[in-house]
Amino acid sequence: MPSTEYHAETGVRIKKARLALGLTQKEFAASLGIVQGFLSGIETGRKRPSDTLLIALSHTFGINAQWLSDGSGESFKNQPGAEQPNVSRAPLLEMIPDSFPDDPGAISRYISVPDLPEGCYAIVCYGDFMSPTIRDGDVVIFRPESEQKKSGDIIIVHNRWGEPILRRYRVKDDEIYLAPDNPAYAPFQPDDGTRTIGIVVDVWRKVII
């Protein structure tokens, strides 16, 4: 049937784009927030990619949506000669030890992220303190940094109990506050036991497909 042929061809093009980016199925699927088995089904024509997934492919990796749809044009948009965006891998940390960044601790796996600055790490956000900006289960990409933060940045800090938490760094009347984006929770002022771990540079969220 025409629709089956269309989806199979789309899957073939998705596979070509993945290979051009130099990513494995596991890495590519993790970057898009889908399971590897579903991606395999798409690439072989057994599964149908949703419109949401096609949009994610275009926005995340710069893949030409028209090329995905019917094969016309360059495979990667706004890149003469089909040059691909820079894709780097960030270590996904299970926890952030007191010795970080000298000792990053246990690394769960690596995730592939386009145009990632050098030296970044990733953690999974738990809780709704930064909702709706950052939600429970989101993957947070951060740069180890303590001195260059500015008011309005989202930062990761170790609180007095040694727990890594996400808060927005605020400066008001020369006073520093660490504020949640969720109005259900109150901001607090850091004390001597609060240590800045890094500055958030990107957030990845699994899409519903």
Coordinates of C-alpha atoms in Angstrom, one line a residue:
M1 CA 0.0 0.0 0.0
P2 CA 1.3 3.6 -0.6
S3 CA 1.2 4.6 3.0
T4 CA 3.3 1.5 4.0
E5 CA 5.8 2.3 1.2
Y6 CA 6.0 5.9 2.4
H7 CA 6.7 5.0 6.0
A8 CA 9.3 2.4 5.0
E9 CA 11.1 5.0 2.8
T10 CA 10.9 7.5 5.7
G11 CA 12.5 4.9 8.0
V12 CA 15.3 4.3 5.5
R13 CA 16.0 8.1 5.4
I14 CA 16.0 8.3 9.2
K15 CA 18.6 5.5 9.2
K16 CA 20.7 7.3 6.6
A17 CA 20.6 10.4 8.7
R18 CA 21.6 8.5 11.8
L19 CA 24.5 6.8 10.1
A20 CA 25.6 10.2 8.7
L21 CA 25.7 11.5 12.2
G22 CA 27.8 8.6 13.3
L23 CA 25.4 7.4 16.0
T24 CA 24.4 3.9 17.0
Q25 CA 20.7 3.0 17.3
K26 CA 21.0 3.1 21.1
E27 CA 22.6 6.6 21.1
F28 CA 20.2 8.0 18.5
A29 CA 17.1 6.6 20.4
A30 CA 18.4 7.9 23.7
S31 CA 18.8 11.4 22.2
L32 CA 15.2 11.4 21.0
G33 CA 13.7 9.9 24.2
I34 CA 12.5 6.7 22.5
V35 CA 13.5 3.1 23.0
Q36 CA 15.9 1.4 20.6
G37 CA 13.4 -1.3 19.6
F38 CA 10.9 1.4 18.4
L39 CA 13.7 3.1 16.4
S40 CA 14.7 -0.2 14.8
G41 CA 11.0 -0.8 13.8
I42 CA 10.9 2.6 12.2
E43 CA 14.2 2.1 10.3
T44 CA 12.9 -1.3 8.9
G45 CA 9.5 0.1 8.0
R46 CA 7.6 -1.9 10.6
K47 CA 6.7 1.1 12.8
R48 CA 5.3 4.5 11.8
P49 CA 7.1 7.6 13.0
S50 CA 4.8 10.2 14.6
D51 CA 4.7 13.8 13.5
T52 CA 6.1 14.7 16.9
L53 CA 9.1 12.5 16.3
L54 CA 9.7 13.9 12.9
I55 CA 9.6 17.4 14.3
A56 CA 12.1 16.3 17.0
L57 CA 14.4 14.9 14.3
S58 CA 14.3 18.2 12.4
H59 CA 14.8 20.5 15.5
T60 CA 17.4 18.3 17.3
F61 CA 19.7 17.3 14.5
G62 CA 18.9 19.8 11.7
I63 CA 17.4 17.1 9.4
N64 CA 15.5 18.5 6.5
A65 CA 11.8 17.8 7.2
Q66 CA 11.0 17.8 3.4
W67 CA 13.7 15.3 2.8
L68 CA 12.3 13.1 5.5
S69 CA 8.8 13.4 4.0
D70 CA 9.5 12.7 0.3
G71 CA 13.3 12.5 -0.2
S72 CA 13.6 15.9 -2.0
G73 CA 16.4 18.4 -1.2
E74 CA 19.4 18.0 1.0
S75 CA 19.2 15.6 4.0
F76 CA 20.3 18.3 6.5
K77 CA 18.8 21.8 6.4
N78 CA 20.8 25.0 6.1
Q79 CA 24.0 23.0 5.6
P80 CA 25.5 23.1 2.1
G81 CA 27.1 19.9 1.1
A82 CA 25.0 18.0 3.7
E83 CA 27.4 18.8 6.5
Q84 CA 26.1 17.5 9.8
P85 CA 25.8 19.3 13.1
N86 CA 28.4 18.6 15.8
V87 CA 27.2 15.9 18.1
S88 CA 29.0 15.3 21.4
R89 CA 28.5 12.8 24.2
A90 CA 27.9 13.8 27.8
P91 CA 28.4 11.5 30.8
L92 CA 25.1 10.8 32.6
L93 CA 25.9 10.8 36.3
E94 CA 24.1 8.6 38.8
M95 CA 25.1 11.0 41.5
I96 CA 27.3 14.0 42.1
P97 CA 30.0 13.3 44.7
D98 CA 31.6 15.9 46.9
S99 CA 34.8 15.5 44.9
F100 CA 33.2 16.5 41.7
P101 CA 34.5 17.6 39.1
D102 CA 37.9 16.1 40.0
D103 CA 36.1 12.8 40.5
P104 CA 32.8 12.6 38.5
G105 CA 31.8 9.4 40.3
A106 CA 29.6 6.7 38.8
I107 CA 28.7 7.2 35.1
S108 CA 25.4 5.6 34.2
R109 CA 25.9 5.9 30.4
Y110 CA 26.7 8.5 27.8
I111 CA 24.0 10.5 25.9
S112 CA 24.5 12.2 22.5
V113 CA 23.7 15.9 22.3
P114 CA 24.1 18.2 19.3
D115 CA 26.3 21.3 19.6
L116 CA 27.3 20.4 23.2
P117 CA 29.9 22.7 24.8
E118 CA 33.1 20.9 25.9
G119 CA 33.2 19.4 29.4
C120 CA 29.5 19.1 30.1
Y121 CA 27.8 16.5 32.2
A122 CA 24.2 15.3 32.5
I123 CA 21.9 14.3 35.4
V124 CA 18.3 13.3 35.6
C125 CA 16.0 15.7 37.4
Y126 CA 13.8 14.3 40.2
G127 CA 10.9 16.2 41.7
D128 CA 8.8 19.2 40.6
F129 CA 10.8 22.1 42.3
M130 CA 11.7 23.6 38.8
S131 CA 8.4 22.7 37.1
P132 CA 7.2 23.7 34.5
T133 CA 10.7 24.7 33.2
I134 CA 12.3 21.4 34.2
R135 CA 10.1 18.4 35.0
D136 CA 10.6 15.2 36.9
G137 CA 12.5 12.8 34.6
D138 CA 14.1 15.4 32.4
V139 CA 17.8 15.1 31.5
V140 CA 19.6 18.2 32.6
I141 CA 22.9 19.1 30.8
F142 CA 25.2 21.3 32.9
R143 CA 28.7 22.9 32.7
P144 CA 30.8 22.6 35.8
E145 CA 31.2 26.2 36.9
S146 CA 30.8 28.2 40.1
E147 CA 32.1 31.7 39.4
Q148 CA 30.5 32.8 36.1
K149 CA 26.8 32.4 37.1
K150 CA 24.5 35.4 36.7
S151 CA 21.1 36.3 38.1
G152 CA 18.5 34.2 36.3
D153 CA 20.7 31.2 35.6
I154 CA 19.5 27.7 36.7
I155 CA 22.3 26.1 38.7
I156 CA 23.0 22.8 40.4
V157 CA 24.1 23.1 44.0
H158 CA 24.9 20.7 46.9
N159 CA 22.8 21.7 49.8
R160 CA 23.9 21.4 53.4
W161 CA 23.0 17.7 53.4
G162 CA 25.1 17.0 50.3
E163 CA 22.2 16.6 48.0
P164 CA 22.4 18.0 44.4
I165 CA 19.4 20.3 43.8
L166 CA 18.3 22.6 40.9
R167 CA 17.4 26.2 41.6
R168 CA 17.4 29.5 39.9
Y169 CA 20.1 31.9 41.0
R170 CA 18.7 35.3 41.9
V171 CA 20.4 38.4 43.1
K172 CA 18.1 41.1 44.7
D173 CA 19.4 44.1 46.6
D174 CA 22.8 42.5 46.8
E175 CA 21.2 39.4 48.5
I176 CA 21.5 36.0 46.9
Y177 CA 18.5 33.7 46.7
L178 CA 18.1 30.2 45.3
A179 CA 14.6 30.0 44.0
P180 CA 12.4 27.2 42.5
D181 CA 10.4 27.9 39.4
N182 CA 7.4 26.1 41.0
P183 CA 5.6 28.7 43.1
A184 CA 4.5 26.0 45.5
Y185 CA 8.0 26.1 47.0
A186 CA 9.9 28.9 48.7
P187 CA 13.3 30.3 47.8
F188 CA 16.1 30.2 50.3
Q189 CA 19.4 31.9 50.9
P190 CA 22.6 29.8 50.5
D191 CA 24.8 29.3 53.5
D192 CA 28.4 28.1 54.0
G193 CA 27.2 24.5 53.4
T194 CA 25.8 25.3 49.9
R195 CA 28.3 24.6 47.1
T196 CA 27.7 25.4 43.4
I197 CA 28.2 22.4 41.1
G198 CA 27.5 23.9 37.7
I199 CA 25.3 25.9 35.4
V200 CA 22.5 24.4 33.4
V201 CA 23.0 24.8 29.6
D202 CA 20.3 22.5 28.2
V203 CA 17.4 20.3 29.1
W204 CA 16.1 17.2 27.3
R205 CA 12.7 15.8 27.7
K206 CA 11.2 12.5 26.4
V207 CA 8.5 13.1 23.8
I208 CA 5.2 11.3 23.7
I209 CA 5.0 9.4 20.4

